[in-house]
Amino acid sequence: VQLQASGGGLVQAGGSLRLSCAASGRTFGSAMGWFRQAPGKIREFVAGINWSGGTRYAADSMKGRFAISRDNAKNMVYLQIDRLEPEDTAVYYCAASYGYVGGSDSLYQHWGQGTQVTVSS
């Protein structure tokens, strides 16, 4: 599986972004997740979604402003981020799992290269 994240950029606090992740290869049945890593911090889970889209899972601190979705016909996964805060500044990664959707990065076998999100105050 190859993953290509895009959609990051420089935005003002309070704004919105939709990140995209294009998947190719053996994606059928895979769960997908978004993680982020801020400078000097460990990578953290943002949200995950199972193959059908019926199960969506977000980190407690991400609920309310982050929404994950997918379009299997297009092999795309999205992360909508609203009311952006400077603390959201990070590199955002998409990842694919052949197992369960969840918050542990050990569940995910394939990772994209990341897209930078910078939020100015």
XYZ file of N, CA and C in Angstrom:
363
model
N 0.842 -1.182 0.000
C 0.000 0.000 0.000
C 0.883 1.240 0.000
N 0.548 2.154 -0.873
C 1.243 3.444 -0.900
C 0.246 4.533 -0.520
N 0.709 5.448 0.288
C -0.161 6.500 0.796
C 0.470 7.856 0.527
N -0.346 8.778 0.075
C 0.129 10.124 -0.234
C -0.803 11.129 0.422
N -0.296 11.794 1.445
C -1.093 12.799 2.140
C -0.887 14.167 1.501
N -1.933 14.956 1.504
C -1.860 16.305 0.954
C -2.897 17.180 1.624
N -2.839 18.464 1.308
C -3.850 19.381 1.805
C -3.398 20.262 2.954
N -2.196 20.050 3.440
C -1.702 20.889 4.515
C -1.353 22.278 4.017
N -1.011 23.127 4.943
C -0.637 24.486 4.580
C -0.606 25.388 5.784
N -0.505 26.668 5.511
C -0.486 27.683 6.558
C -1.879 28.315 6.636
N -2.476 28.240 7.805
C -3.813 28.798 7.996
C -3.853 29.588 9.295
N -4.798 30.495 9.362
C -4.981 31.265 10.592
C -5.822 30.485 11.595
N -5.586 30.756 12.829
C -6.394 30.133 13.883
C -7.868 30.420 13.623
N -8.679 29.404 13.850
C -10.104 29.526 13.601
C -10.532 29.026 12.240
N -9.565 28.839 11.364
C -9.872 28.374 10.027
C -10.061 26.863 9.971
N -10.249 26.360 8.755
C -10.483 24.930 8.538
C -9.563 24.410 7.440
N -9.328 23.133 7.503
C -8.565 22.453 6.468
C -9.159 21.081 6.245
N -9.051 20.593 5.027
C -9.372 19.194 4.775
C -8.129 18.533 4.195
N -7.602 17.595 4.943
C -6.460 16.830 4.479
C -6.958 15.625 3.693
N -6.186 15.254 2.704
C -6.539 14.109 1.879
C -5.416 13.082 1.908
N -5.798 11.846 1.751
C -4.814 10.772 1.679
C -5.224 9.868 0.522
N -4.376 9.812 -0.478
C -4.620 8.950 -1.631
C -3.917 7.622 -1.401
N -4.678 6.552 -1.516
C -4.131 5.218 -1.281
C -4.086 4.436 -2.579
N -3.067 3.634 -2.722
C -2.967 2.750 -3.874
C -2.377 1.426 -3.418
N -2.577 0.414 -4.240
C -2.110 -0.909 -3.868
C -3.225 -1.713 -3.220
N -2.851 -2.605 -2.341
C -3.810 -3.506 -1.722
C -4.516 -2.827 -0.557
N -5.534 -2.070 -0.883
C -6.244 -1.289 0.133
C -7.545 -1.913 0.585
N -8.026 -2.926 -0.144
C -9.331 -3.486 0.185
C -9.348 -4.030 1.601
N -10.333 -3.611 2.361
C -10.509 -4.110 3.714
C -9.687 -3.404 4.772
N -8.878 -2.463 4.367
C -7.982 -1.813 5.320
C -8.692 -0.735 6.134
N -8.316 -0.633 7.374
C -8.693 0.500 8.196
C -7.656 1.596 7.965
N -8.076 2.831 8.179
C -7.174 3.950 7.950
C -7.142 4.846 9.174
N -6.023 5.488 9.361
C -5.910 6.394 10.491
C -5.122 7.631 10.136
N -5.342 8.659 10.913
C -4.549 9.890 10.827
C -3.828 10.069 12.153
N -2.568 10.419 12.053
C -1.740 10.736 13.208
C -1.102 12.092 12.962
N -0.559 12.663 14.007
C 0.177 13.905 13.828
C 1.373 13.929 14.763
N 2.367 14.700 14.357
C 3.555 14.861 15.184
C 3.979 16.318 15.154
N 3.912 16.924 16.317
C 4.338 18.309 16.459
C 5.829 18.350 16.773
N 6.472 19.469 16.510
C 7.909 19.580 16.793
C 8.229 19.266 18.247
N 9.163 18.368 18.465
C 9.585 18.031 19.814
C 8.644 17.133 20.577
N 7.605 16.645 19.900
C 6.625 15.794 20.583
C 6.533 14.438 19.898
N 5.988 13.474 20.618
C 5.811 12.158 20.031
C 4.592 12.174 19.114
N 4.579 11.244 18.206
C 3.449 11.123 17.286
C 2.203 10.719 18.064
N 1.075 11.319 17.724
C -0.163 11.010 18.434
C -1.278 10.688 17.451
N -2.177 9.858 17.908
C -3.324 9.445 17.122
C -4.334 10.581 17.049
N -4.910 10.751 15.855
C -5.955 11.755 15.677
C -7.309 11.072 15.487
N -7.421 10.249 14.468
C -8.701 9.609 14.169
C -8.479 8.389 13.295
N -9.428 7.460 13.351
C -9.357 6.268 12.535
C -10.722 5.884 12.017
N -10.727 5.097 10.954
C -11.982 4.684 10.333
C -11.800 3.290 9.759
N -12.830 2.469 9.890
C -12.712 1.128 9.354
C -13.054 1.134 7.862
N -12.991 -0.041 7.255
C -13.151 -0.117 5.803
C -14.511 0.411 5.343
N -15.549 0.009 6.024
C -16.891 0.400 5.596
C -17.225 1.839 5.950
N -16.475 2.406 6.874
C -16.789 3.753 7.344
C -17.789 3.758 8.480
N -18.257 2.571 8.871
C -19.244 2.503 9.928
C -18.666 2.707 11.316
N -17.381 2.525 11.456
C -16.724 2.747 12.744
C -15.696 3.857 12.577
N -15.896 4.903 13.336
C -14.965 6.029 13.326
C -14.546 6.274 14.752
N -13.296 6.489 14.917
C -12.726 6.538 16.252
C -11.791 7.724 16.296
N -11.982 8.598 17.264
C -11.128 9.772 17.403
C -10.566 9.826 18.806
N -9.369 10.353 18.901
C -8.798 10.568 20.222
C -9.692 11.524 21.001
N -9.748 11.337 22.294
C -10.653 12.155 23.119
C -10.403 13.644 22.917
N -9.150 14.020 22.823
C -8.820 15.444 22.686
C -9.134 15.982 21.303
N -9.427 15.089 20.369
C -9.692 15.495 18.994
C -11.179 15.556 18.670
N -11.989 15.018 19.546
C -13.418 14.962 19.250
C -14.012 16.362 19.173
N -14.850 16.536 18.186
C -15.537 17.808 18.025
C -14.963 18.678 16.930
N -13.653 18.639 16.711
C -13.052 19.471 15.675
C -12.466 18.665 14.526
N -12.279 17.388 14.741
C -11.664 16.534 13.738
C -12.677 15.492 13.274
N -12.764 15.307 11.966
C -13.689 14.326 11.424
C -13.003 13.563 10.297
N -13.031 12.255 10.412
C -12.427 11.407 9.384
C -13.517 10.821 8.510
N -13.205 10.666 7.245
C -14.142 10.046 6.312
C -13.337 9.365 5.217
N -14.019 8.560 4.420
C -13.328 7.884 3.331
C -14.255 7.676 2.156
N -13.663 7.566 1.003
C -14.384 7.263 -0.236
C -13.646 6.100 -0.874
N -14.139 4.903 -0.675
C -13.429 3.720 -1.164
C -13.410 3.649 -2.684
N -14.418 4.206 -3.318
C -14.439 4.198 -4.781
C -13.277 5.008 -5.353
N -12.840 5.999 -4.609
C -11.736 6.843 -5.050
C -10.435 6.515 -4.327
N -10.477 5.555 -3.417
C -9.296 5.209 -2.611
C -8.759 6.434 -1.877
N -9.665 7.176 -1.278
C -9.293 8.398 -0.581
C -9.788 8.366 0.855
N -8.993 8.955 1.723
C -9.372 9.164 3.114
C -9.159 10.642 3.406
N -10.043 11.197 4.201
C -10.007 12.626 4.468
C -9.988 12.898 5.968
N -9.425 14.020 6.312
C -9.489 14.508 7.688
C -9.895 15.970 7.639
N -11.085 16.230 8.103
C -11.585 17.598 8.206
C -11.204 18.155 9.561
N -10.567 19.300 9.577
C -10.175 19.939 10.831
C -10.807 21.326 10.869
N -11.625 21.565 11.855
C -12.290 22.857 12.012
C -11.754 23.597 13.229
N -11.998 24.903 13.232
C -11.579 25.767 14.346
C -10.127 25.484 14.729
N -9.273 25.561 13.755
C -7.863 25.253 13.965
C -7.257 26.132 15.044
N -6.365 25.510 15.791
C -5.660 26.189 16.878
C -4.163 26.093 16.621
N -3.398 27.039 17.132
C -1.934 26.953 16.945
C -1.357 25.613 17.426
N -2.005 25.020 18.422
C -1.531 23.730 18.947
C -1.741 22.588 17.958
N -2.485 22.841 16.899
C -2.679 21.825 15.864
C -1.521 21.787 14.878
N -0.608 22.702 15.005
C 0.558 22.722 14.118
C 1.346 21.433 14.266
N 1.502 20.736 13.153
C 2.163 19.429 13.182
C 2.259 18.899 11.759
N 3.017 17.828 11.623
C 2.975 17.044 10.387
C 1.915 15.976 10.580
N 1.008 15.902 9.635
C -0.090 14.946 9.720
C 0.185 13.784 8.769
N 0.047 12.586 9.306
C 0.319 11.370 8.555
C -0.943 10.526 8.429
N -1.111 9.914 7.279
C -2.152 8.898 7.157
C -1.478 7.534 7.182
N -2.224 6.555 7.641
C -1.680 5.218 7.802
C -2.762 4.189 7.518
N -2.333 3.009 7.087
C -3.264 1.928 6.753
C -3.002 0.723 7.632
N -4.101 0.093 8.042
C -4.036 -1.080 8.900
C -4.840 -2.210 8.289
N -4.273 -3.404 8.295
C -5.027 -4.574 7.854
C -5.802 -5.190 9.008
N -5.648 -4.617 10.186
C -6.337 -5.140 11.343
C -7.431 -4.205 11.801
N -7.498 -4.049 13.085
C -8.552 -3.230 13.667
C -8.208 -1.747 13.541
N -9.223 -0.939 13.511
C -8.992 0.497 13.608
C -8.779 0.820 15.082
N -7.843 1.675 15.355
C -7.569 2.011 16.740
C -6.523 3.089 16.844
N -6.169 3.413 18.076
C -5.290 4.546 18.308
C -3.821 4.231 18.441
N -3.471 2.976 18.407
C -2.060 2.626 18.550
C -1.378 2.587 17.182
N -0.236 3.246 17.081
C 0.423 3.263 15.765
C 0.968 1.887 15.399
N 1.064 0.989 16.359
C 1.540 -0.363 16.048
C 0.504 -1.155 15.246
N -0.730 -0.669 15.174
C -1.767 -1.337 14.393
C -1.601 -1.102 12.896
N -0.824 -0.101 12.533
C -0.754 0.355 11.156
C 0.544 -0.095 10.503
N 0.407 -0.702 9.329
C 1.563 -1.277 8.644
C 2.149 -0.340 7.592
N 1.343 0.577 7.109
C 1.790 1.433 6.021
C 1.551 2.885 6.374
N 2.527 3.727 6.024
C 2.466 5.139 6.385
C 2.781 6.015 5.176
N 2.086 7.126 5.111
C 2.395 8.122 4.104
C 3.508 9.036 4.576
N 3.878 9.977 3.738
C 5.023 10.824 4.031
C 4.683 12.029 4.897
N 3.423 12.324 5.065
C 3.031 13.432 5.926
C 2.802 14.722 5.167
N 1.942 15.535 5.722
C 1.683 16.869 5.179
C 1.715 17.866 6.335
N 2.374 18.978 6.128
C 2.589 19.954 7.189
C 1.376 20.871 7.335
N 0.915 20.993 8.548
C -0.133 21.961 8.883
C 0.457 22.962 9.869
N 0.376 24.227 9.515
C 0.877 25.281 10.384
C -0.246 26.273 10.640
N -0.531 26.491 11.904
C -1.626 27.382 12.281
C -1.043 28.611 12.959
N -1.329 29.762 12.410
C -0.826 31.005 12.981
C -1.875 31.623 13.899
N -1.393 32.268 14.930
C -2.318 32.874 15.898
C -2.679 34.292 15.513
